[in-house]
PDB file of C-alpha atoms in Angstrom:
ATOM      1  CA  MET A   9      33.769   9.510 -25.705  1.00  0.00           C
ATOM      2  CA  GLU A  10      33.649  13.245 -26.609  1.00  0.00           C
ATOM      3  CA  ASP A  11      33.265  14.213 -22.856  1.00  0.00           C
ATOM      4  CA  LEU A  12      36.198  12.056 -21.949  1.00  0.00           C
ATOM      5  CA  LYS A  13      38.466  13.778 -24.685  1.00  0.00           C
ATOM      6  CA  TRP A  14      37.033  17.140 -24.021  1.00  0.00           C
ATOM      7  CA  CYS A  15      37.547  17.036 -20.555  1.00  0.00           C
ATOM      8  CA  ILE A  16      41.352  15.570 -20.601  1.00  0.00           C
ATOM      9  CA  ASN A  17      42.549  18.467 -22.573  1.00  0.00           C
ATOM     10  CA  TYR A  18      40.514  20.868 -20.311  1.00  0.00           C
ATOM     11  CA  LEU A  19      42.448  19.128 -17.250  1.00  0.00           C
ATOM     12  CA  LYS A  20      45.658  19.216 -18.914  1.00  0.00           C
ATOM     13  CA  LYS A  21      45.739  22.939 -19.876  1.00  0.00           C
ATOM     14  CA  ILE A  22      44.248  23.892 -16.661  1.00  0.00           C
ATOM     15  CA  ASN A  23      47.633  21.861 -15.085  1.00  0.00           C
ATOM     16  CA  ASN A  24      49.631  23.431 -17.712  1.00  0.00           C
ATOM     17  CA  ILE A  25      50.218  19.492 -19.113  1.00  0.00           C
ATOM     18  CA  ASN A  26      51.608  19.870 -22.935  1.00  0.00           C
ATOM     19  CA  ASP A  27      53.378  16.687 -22.831  1.00  0.00           C
ATOM     20  CA  LEU A  28      51.078  13.825 -21.320  1.00  0.00           C
ATOM     21  CA  VAL A  29      50.437  11.190 -24.067  1.00  0.00           C
ATOM     22  CA  ASN A  30      47.314  11.874 -26.019  1.00  0.00           C
ATOM     23  CA  VAL A  31      46.021   8.871 -25.265  1.00  0.00           C
ATOM     24  CA  TYR A  32      41.968   9.237 -24.559  1.00  0.00           C
ATOM     25  CA  ASP A  33      40.976   6.897 -21.810  1.00  0.00           C
ATOM     26  CA  PHE A  34      39.439   6.888 -17.961  1.00  0.00           C
ATOM     27  CA  ASN A  35      42.835   6.193 -16.270  1.00  0.00           C
ATOM     28  CA  ASN A  36      44.418   9.498 -17.757  1.00  0.00           C
ATOM     29  CA  PHE A  37      41.229  10.814 -17.079  1.00  0.00           C
ATOM     30  CA  ARG A  38      41.474  10.314 -13.524  1.00  0.00           C
ATOM     31  CA  ALA A  39      45.372  10.890 -13.108  1.00  0.00           C
ATOM     32  CA  LEU A  40      44.361  14.637 -14.192  1.00  0.00           C
ATOM     33  CA  LEU A  41      41.114  14.751 -11.853  1.00  0.00           C
ATOM     34  CA  ASN A  42      43.940  13.171  -8.958  1.00  0.00           C
ATOM     35  CA  ILE A  43      46.443  16.363  -9.026  1.00  0.00           C
ATOM     36  CA  THR A  44      43.299  19.106  -9.757  1.00  0.00           C
ATOM     37  CA  MET A  45      42.467  21.446  -7.804  1.00  0.00           C
ATOM     38  CA  PRO A  46      38.752  22.461  -8.699  1.00  0.00           C
ATOM     39  CA  ILE A  47      39.276  26.230  -8.538  1.00  0.00           C
ATOM     40  CA  ASN A  48      36.899  28.334 -10.702  1.00  0.00           C
ATOM     41  CA  LEU A  49      36.567  25.633 -13.121  1.00  0.00           C
ATOM     42  CA  SER A  50      33.867  25.823 -15.544  1.00  0.00           C
ATOM     43  CA  THR A  51      30.021  24.904 -15.418  1.00  0.00           C
ATOM     44  CA  GLU A  52      30.619  22.911 -18.597  1.00  0.00           C
ATOM     45  CA  PHE A  53      33.804  20.455 -16.666  1.00  0.00           C
ATOM     46  CA  TYR A  54      31.437  19.654 -14.220  1.00  0.00           C
ATOM     47  CA  LYS A  55      28.950  18.736 -16.802  1.00  0.00           C
ATOM     48  CA  ARG A  56      30.812  17.042 -19.039  1.00  0.00           C
ATOM     49  CA  GLN A  57      32.846  15.660 -15.964  1.00  0.00           C
ATOM     50  CA  ASP A  58      29.684  13.846 -14.452  1.00  0.00           C
ATOM     51  CA  ASN A  59      29.162  12.371 -17.956  1.00  0.00           C
ATOM     52  CA  VAL A  60      31.979  10.919 -17.860  1.00  0.00           C
ATOM     53  CA  LEU A  61      32.053   9.141 -14.358  1.00  0.00           C
ATOM     54  CA  GLN A  62      27.811   8.041 -14.895  1.00  0.00           C
ATOM     55  CA  ASN A  63      29.372   6.480 -17.585  1.00  0.00           C
ATOM     56  CA  GLU A  64      31.869   4.212 -16.021  1.00  0.00           C
ATOM     57  CA  LEU A  65      29.965   3.547 -12.775  1.00  0.00           C
ATOM     58  CA  ALA A  66      26.898   2.422 -14.672  1.00  0.00           C
ATOM     59  CA  LYS A  67      29.705  -0.654 -16.246  1.00  0.00           C
ATOM     60  CA  ARG A  68      29.834  -1.829 -12.516  1.00  0.00           C
ATOM     61  CA  LYS A  69      27.326  -3.980 -10.703  1.00  0.00           C
ATOM     62  CA  ILE A  70      25.669  -1.280  -7.989  1.00  0.00           C
ATOM     63  CA  ILE A  71      25.237  -3.509  -4.766  1.00  0.00           C
ATOM     64  CA  ASP A  72      21.850  -2.046  -2.497  1.00  0.00           C
ATOM     65  CA  VAL A  73      23.021  -2.249   1.437  1.00  0.00           C
ATOM     66  CA  SER A  74      19.151  -2.237   1.778  1.00  0.00           C
ATOM     67  CA  THR A  75      19.400  -5.450   0.708  1.00  0.00           C
ATOM     68  CA  PHE A  76      21.951  -6.536   4.072  1.00  0.00           C
ATOM     69  CA  ASP A  77      20.654  -7.496   7.045  1.00  0.00           C
ATOM     70  CA  LYS A  78      19.842  -5.105   9.824  1.00  0.00           C
ATOM     71  CA  GLY A  79      22.389  -4.469  12.416  1.00  0.00           C
ATOM     72  CA  ILE A  80      26.437  -4.894  11.660  1.00  0.00           C
ATOM     73  CA  SER A  81      27.113  -6.185   8.288  1.00  0.00           C
ATOM     74  CA  LEU A  82      30.432  -7.305   6.116  1.00  0.00           C
ATOM     75  CA  TYR A  83      31.024  -6.990   2.846  1.00  0.00           C
ATOM     76  CA  LYS A  84      34.298  -7.542   0.453  1.00  0.00           C
ATOM     77  CA  GLY A  85      34.194  -5.163  -2.252  1.00  0.00           C
ATOM     78  CA  ASP A  86      34.765  -1.672  -3.964  1.00  0.00           C
ATOM     79  CA  ILE A  87      32.618   0.657  -1.272  1.00  0.00           C
ATOM     80  CA  THR A  88      32.190   3.143  -4.883  1.00  0.00           C
ATOM     81  CA  SER A  89      30.469   0.486  -5.728  1.00  0.00           C
ATOM     82  CA  LEU A  90      27.314   0.487  -2.717  1.00  0.00           C
ATOM     83  CA  LYS A  91      24.481   2.458  -2.882  1.00  0.00           C
ATOM     84  CA  ALA A  92      23.612   3.613   1.277  1.00  0.00           C
ATOM     85  CA  ASP A  93      23.084   6.462   2.799  1.00  0.00           C
ATOM     86  CA  ALA A  94      26.443   7.934   3.536  1.00  0.00           C
ATOM     87  CA  ILE A  95      29.994   5.862   3.098  1.00  0.00           C
ATOM     88  CA  VAL A  96      32.955   6.748   5.215  1.00  0.00           C
ATOM     89  CA  ASN A  97      36.199   8.366   3.390  1.00  0.00           C
ATOM     90  CA  ALA A  98      39.813   7.868   5.006  1.00  0.00           C
ATOM     91  CA  CYS A  99      41.580  10.678   4.585  1.00  0.00           C
ATOM     92  CA  ASN A 100      44.918  12.310   6.022  1.00  0.00           C
ATOM     93  CA  SER A 101      44.435  15.541   7.738  1.00  0.00           C
ATOM     94  CA  GLN A 102      44.822  18.203   4.542  1.00  0.00           C
ATOM     95  CA  MET A 103      41.057  16.177   4.024  1.00  0.00           C
ATOM     96  CA  LEU A 104      41.554  17.058  -0.117  1.00  0.00           C
ATOM     97  CA  GLY A 105      41.570  13.117  -0.936  1.00  0.00           C
ATOM     98  CA  CYS A 106      44.642  11.467  -2.765  1.00  0.00           C
ATOM     99  CA  PHE A 107      47.048  13.537  -5.435  1.00  0.00           C
ATOM    100  CA  VAL A 108      49.023  10.496  -6.503  1.00  0.00           C
ATOM    101  CA  PRO A 109      47.478  10.156  -9.998  1.00  0.00           C
ATOM    102  CA  ASN A 110      45.577   6.915  -9.825  1.00  0.00           C
ATOM    103  CA  HIS A 111      46.498   5.604  -6.597  1.00  0.00           C
ATOM    104  CA  LYS A 112      44.772   2.538  -4.984  1.00  0.00           C
ATOM    105  CA  CYS A 113      43.829   4.081  -2.071  1.00  0.00           C
ATOM    106  CA  ILE A 114      40.089   4.194  -0.683  1.00  0.00           C
ATOM    107  CA  ASP A 115      40.614   7.981  -0.590  1.00  0.00           C
ATOM    108  CA  ASN A 116      41.497   8.493  -4.145  1.00  0.00           C
ATOM    109  CA  ALA A 117      38.721   6.315  -5.142  1.00  0.00           C
ATOM    110  CA  ILE A 118      36.015   7.995  -3.508  1.00  0.00           C
ATOM    111  CA  HIS A 119      37.334  11.722  -4.461  1.00  0.00           C
ATOM    112  CA  THR A 120      37.588  10.181  -8.202  1.00  0.00           C
ATOM    113  CA  PHE A 121      34.210   8.914  -8.634  1.00  0.00           C
ATOM    114  CA  GLY A 122      32.343  11.060  -6.646  1.00  0.00           C
ATOM    115  CA  GLY A 123      34.262  13.860  -8.781  1.00  0.00           C
ATOM    116  CA  LEU A 124      35.752  17.140  -8.323  1.00  0.00           C
ATOM    117  CA  GLU A 125      32.876  18.366  -6.965  1.00  0.00           C
ATOM    118  CA  VAL A 126      34.003  16.459  -3.715  1.00  0.00           C
ATOM    119  CA  ARG A 127      37.411  18.422  -3.512  1.00  0.00           C
ATOM    120  CA  LYS A 128      35.943  21.225  -3.746  1.00  0.00           C
ATOM    121  CA  ASP A 129      33.473  21.561  -1.114  1.00  0.00           C
ATOM    122  CA  MET A 130      36.646  20.192   1.049  1.00  0.00           C
ATOM    123  CA  MET A 131      38.340  22.828   0.096  1.00  0.00           C
ATOM    124  CA  ASP A 132      35.248  25.553   1.400  1.00  0.00           C
ATOM    125  CA  ILE A 133      34.521  23.708   4.258  1.00  0.00           C
ATOM    126  CA  MET A 134      38.789  23.161   5.587  1.00  0.00           C
ATOM    127  CA  ALA A 135      39.264  26.622   4.727  1.00  0.00           C
ATOM    128  CA  LYS A 136      36.338  27.764   7.409  1.00  0.00           C
ATOM    129  CA  GLN A 137      38.182  25.751   9.224  1.00  0.00           C
ATOM    130  CA  GLY A 138      41.512  27.064   9.373  1.00  0.00           C
ATOM    131  CA  HIS A 139      43.275  24.205  10.205  1.00  0.00           C
ATOM    132  CA  GLU A 140      44.252  20.606   9.393  1.00  0.00           C
ATOM    133  CA  GLU A 141      41.602  18.177  10.879  1.00  0.00           C
ATOM    134  CA  GLU A 142      42.357  16.441  14.529  1.00  0.00           C
ATOM    135  CA  ASN A 143      41.702  12.765  14.243  1.00  0.00           C
ATOM    136  CA  GLY A 144      38.224  11.240  15.152  1.00  0.00           C
ATOM    137  CA  LYS A 145      36.675  14.252  13.786  1.00  0.00           C
ATOM    138  CA  CYS A 146      33.777  13.946  10.427  1.00  0.00           C
ATOM    139  CA  LYS A 147      33.033  16.163   7.830  1.00  0.00           C
ATOM    140  CA  VAL A 148      30.389  16.335   5.734  1.00  0.00           C
ATOM    141  CA  THR A 149      29.828  15.989   1.769  1.00  0.00           C
ATOM    142  CA  LYS A 150      27.190  15.396  -0.966  1.00  0.00           C
ATOM    143  CA  GLY A 151      28.270  12.027  -3.035  1.00  0.00           C
ATOM    144  CA  TYR A 152      27.869  13.877  -5.738  1.00  0.00           C
ATOM    145  CA  ASN A 153      28.757  11.416  -8.517  1.00  0.00           C
ATOM    146  CA  LEU A 154      28.488   8.463  -6.074  1.00  0.00           C
ATOM    147  CA  LYS A 155      25.733   6.045  -4.907  1.00  0.00           C
ATOM    148  CA  SER A 156      25.556   7.210  -1.471  1.00  0.00           C
ATOM    149  CA  LYS A 157      23.903  10.291  -0.766  1.00  0.00           C
ATOM    150  CA  TYR A 158      26.663  11.800   1.744  1.00  0.00           C
ATOM    151  CA  ILE A 159      30.733  10.940   2.111  1.00  0.00           C
ATOM    152  CA  PHE A 160      31.772  11.247   5.660  1.00  0.00           C
ATOM    153  CA  HIS A 161      35.587  11.927   6.021  1.00  0.00           C
ATOM    154  CA  THR A 162      37.548  11.305   8.874  1.00  0.00           C
ATOM    155  CA  VAL A 163      40.945  11.318   9.794  1.00  0.00           C
ATOM    156  CA  GLY A 164      42.511   7.972  11.349  1.00  0.00           C
ATOM    157  CA  PRO A 165      45.733   7.617  13.973  1.00  0.00           C
ATOM    158  CA  ILE A 166      48.881   6.979  12.594  1.00  0.00           C
ATOM    159  CA  TYR A 167      49.340   3.363  14.795  1.00  0.00           C
ATOM    160  CA  GLU A 168      52.059   4.055  16.686  1.00  0.00           C
ATOM    161  CA  GLY A 169      50.947   1.569  20.155  1.00  0.00           C
ATOM    162  CA  LEU A 170      49.343   4.318  21.987  1.00  0.00           C
ATOM    163  CA  LYS A 171      46.101   4.282  24.102  1.00  0.00           C
ATOM    164  CA  GLN A 172      45.409   7.696  21.879  1.00  0.00           C
ATOM    165  CA  ASP A 173      45.673   5.495  19.014  1.00  0.00           C
ATOM    166  CA  GLU A 174      42.792   3.054  19.936  1.00  0.00           C
ATOM    167  CA  ILE A 175      40.919   6.361  21.586  1.00  0.00           C
ATOM    168  CA  ASP A 176      41.237   8.217  18.192  1.00  0.00           C
ATOM    169  CA  LEU A 177      40.105   5.214  16.300  1.00  0.00           C
ATOM    170  CA  THR A 178      36.990   4.495  18.465  1.00  0.00           C
ATOM    171  CA  ASN A 179      36.011   8.107  18.520  1.00  0.00           C
ATOM    172  CA  CYS A 180      36.421   8.144  14.352  1.00  0.00           C
ATOM    173  CA  TYR A 181      33.549   5.882  14.100  1.00  0.00           C
ATOM    174  CA  LEU A 182      31.807   7.419  16.871  1.00  0.00           C
ATOM    175  CA  SER A 183      31.772  10.834  15.568  1.00  0.00           C
ATOM    176  CA  CYS A 184      30.504   9.262  11.896  1.00  0.00           C
ATOM    177  CA  LEU A 185      27.817   7.387  13.548  1.00  0.00           C
ATOM    178  CA  LYS A 186      26.881   9.865  15.638  1.00  0.00           C
ATOM    179  CA  LYS A 187      26.700  12.347  12.614  1.00  0.00           C
ATOM    180  CA  ALA A 188      24.690   9.355  11.057  1.00  0.00           C
ATOM    181  CA  ASP A 189      21.589   9.451  13.444  1.00  0.00           C
ATOM    182  CA  GLU A 190      21.672  13.040  13.937  1.00  0.00           C
ATOM    183  CA  MET A 191      20.997  13.545  10.088  1.00  0.00           C
ATOM    184  CA  GLU A 192      18.554  10.734  10.146  1.00  0.00           C
ATOM    185  CA  LEU A 193      20.287   8.663   8.014  1.00  0.00           C
ATOM    186  CA  ASN A 194      19.450   4.189   7.834  1.00  0.00           C
ATOM    187  CA  SER A 195      22.658   3.300   6.842  1.00  0.00           C
ATOM    188  CA  ILE A 196      26.318   3.638   6.684  1.00  0.00           C
ATOM    189  CA  VAL A 197      29.612   1.974   4.645  1.00  0.00           C
ATOM    190  CA  PHE A 198      32.701   2.212   7.073  1.00  0.00           C
ATOM    191  CA  CYS A 199      36.470   1.285   5.252  1.00  0.00           C
ATOM    192  CA  SER A 200      38.702  -0.697   7.411  1.00  0.00           C
ATOM    193  CA  LEU A 201      40.168   3.096   8.589  1.00  0.00           C
ATOM    194  CA  SER A 202      43.923   3.610   9.641  1.00  0.00           C
ATOM    195  CA  THR A 203      44.862  -0.459   8.937  1.00  0.00           C
ATOM    196  CA  GLY A 204      46.414   0.754   5.286  1.00  0.00           C
ATOM    197  CA  ILE A 205      49.402   3.070   5.395  1.00  0.00           C
ATOM    198  CA  TYR A 206      48.763   4.049   8.450  1.00  0.00           C
ATOM    199  CA  GLY A 207      50.115   0.991   9.527  1.00  0.00           C
ATOM    200  CA  TYR A 208      46.957  -0.114  12.592  1.00  0.00           C
ATOM    201  CA  PRO A 209      47.541  -3.982  12.994  1.00  0.00           C
ATOM    202  CA  ILE A 210      43.886  -4.987  10.731  1.00  0.00           C
ATOM    203  CA  ASN A 211      42.941  -7.720  14.504  1.00  0.00           C
ATOM    204  CA  LYS A 212      43.100  -4.621  16.891  1.00  0.00           C
ATOM    205  CA  ALA A 213      41.627  -1.839  14.092  1.00  0.00           C
ATOM    206  CA  CYS A 214      38.795  -4.225  13.614  1.00  0.00           C
ATOM    207  CA  ARG A 215      37.493  -5.007  17.108  1.00  0.00           C
ATOM    208  CA  ILE A 216      37.827  -1.342  18.057  1.00  0.00           C
ATOM    209  CA  ALA A 217      35.909  -0.692  15.149  1.00  0.00           C
ATOM    210  CA  ILE A 218      33.005  -3.355  15.899  1.00  0.00           C
ATOM    211  CA  ARG A 219      33.200  -2.718  20.029  1.00  0.00           C
ATOM    212  CA  ALA A 220      32.356   1.061  18.463  1.00  0.00           C
ATOM    213  CA  ALA A 221      29.314  -0.243  16.124  1.00  0.00           C
ATOM    214  CA  ILE A 222      28.384  -2.200  18.891  1.00  0.00           C
ATOM    215  CA  LYS A 223      28.197   0.302  21.800  1.00  0.00           C
ATOM    216  CA  TYR A 224      26.192   2.567  19.649  1.00  0.00           C
ATOM    217  CA  LEU A 225      23.637   0.472  18.428  1.00  0.00           C
ATOM    218  CA  ASN A 226      23.008  -0.089  22.055  1.00  0.00           C
ATOM    219  CA  GLU A 227      22.795   2.880  23.833  1.00  0.00           C
ATOM    220  CA  GLU A 228      23.065   5.824  21.861  1.00  0.00           C
ATOM    221  CA  ASN A 229      21.162   5.124  17.808  1.00  0.00           C
ATOM    222  CA  LYS A 230      17.947   6.336  17.100  1.00  0.00           C
ATOM    223  CA  ASN A 231      18.396   6.363  13.238  1.00  0.00           C
ATOM    224  CA  ILE A 232      20.431   3.972  11.999  1.00  0.00           C
ATOM    225  CA  LYS A 233      19.605   0.492  10.911  1.00  0.00           C
ATOM    226  CA  ARG A 234      22.573  -0.948   8.708  1.00  0.00           C
ATOM    227  CA  ILE A 235      26.254  -1.018  10.179  1.00  0.00           C
ATOM    228  CA  ILE A 236      28.420  -2.099   6.848  1.00  0.00           C
ATOM    229  CA  PHE A 237      32.262  -2.952   7.516  1.00  0.00           C
ATOM    230  CA  ASP A 238      33.820  -2.789   3.742  1.00  0.00           C
ATOM    231  CA  VAL A 239      37.127  -4.570   3.281  1.00  0.00           C
ATOM    232  CA  PHE A 240      39.127  -5.488   0.145  1.00  0.00           C
ATOM    233  CA  SER A 241      41.248  -8.836   1.044  1.00  0.00           C
ATOM    234  CA  GLU A 242      40.159 -11.906   2.148  1.00  0.00           C
ATOM    235  CA  ASP A 243      42.293 -11.963   5.586  1.00  0.00           C
ATOM    236  CA  ASP A 244      40.691  -8.984   6.222  1.00  0.00           C
ATOM    237  CA  TYR A 245      37.369 -10.239   6.153  1.00  0.00           C
ATOM    238  CA  TYR A 246      38.097 -13.278   8.020  1.00  0.00           C
ATOM    239  CA  GLU A 247      39.803 -11.127  10.911  1.00  0.00           C
ATOM    240  CA  TYR A 248      36.225  -8.937  10.749  1.00  0.00           C
ATOM    241  CA  SER A 249      34.293 -12.025  10.625  1.00  0.00           C
ATOM    242  CA  ARG A 250      35.695 -13.384  13.671  1.00  0.00           C
ATOM    243  CA  ALA A 251      35.498 -10.221  15.555  1.00  0.00           C
ATOM    244  CA  ILE A 252      32.302 -10.007  14.527  1.00  0.00           C
ATOM    245  CA  LYS A 253      31.695 -13.272  16.333  1.00  0.00           C
ATOM    246  CA  GLU A 254      33.419 -12.561  19.119  1.00  0.00           C
ATOM    247  CA  ILE A 255      31.967  -9.597  19.843  1.00  0.00           C
ATOM    248  CA  ASN A 256      28.993  -9.523  18.964  1.00  0.00           C
TER     249      ASN A 256
END
């Protein structure tokens, strides 16, 4: 509780917020993380932030993906509770995470529970790049407070019904798989890219994902043993299950 209160007060000061209700709970802490640009934050902040996040994550049941079958698997649950070599984050072209306080998107969750170190690393990466991220590429940061070793950041297409949408979405999966293979990683977890506010129909998107994964495993793979597709809803789980049976 001491670290939580200290971090909330620190982030309020950094963000020039004086009128926030003085409730020292995790939701307020998360909201402040979400809006903070990590410029010149103190070493003490990162230490205390990490204590808060580790305490919060300790309340969860962590699922080790090494217990999953080799090849392609499907899991319904919170991607930030999975222990894997890499998890894949669905980003926008700025690549700095979600700035909407307590938003329920994957981008927000991964940046929240990884900690502001993730945004700081992405700020450095994007500053060196000098332009917004194109669809279908892959950037890598450490997982920091997450149980995953790494976070792969990729931008999926906003669905317009064009052939290029399919090409871009396929490239999201392939670029992440190639990067994982190059890094000699054994496991990678994908969320359902572009199917949220980007509007890609789940029945089409999941089949693109499964085809890309199977193609990579069959034609190029050297190191990856497990590819896990993580979904939230029963409907999405059903669509992915159907796609795996049809294509595999």
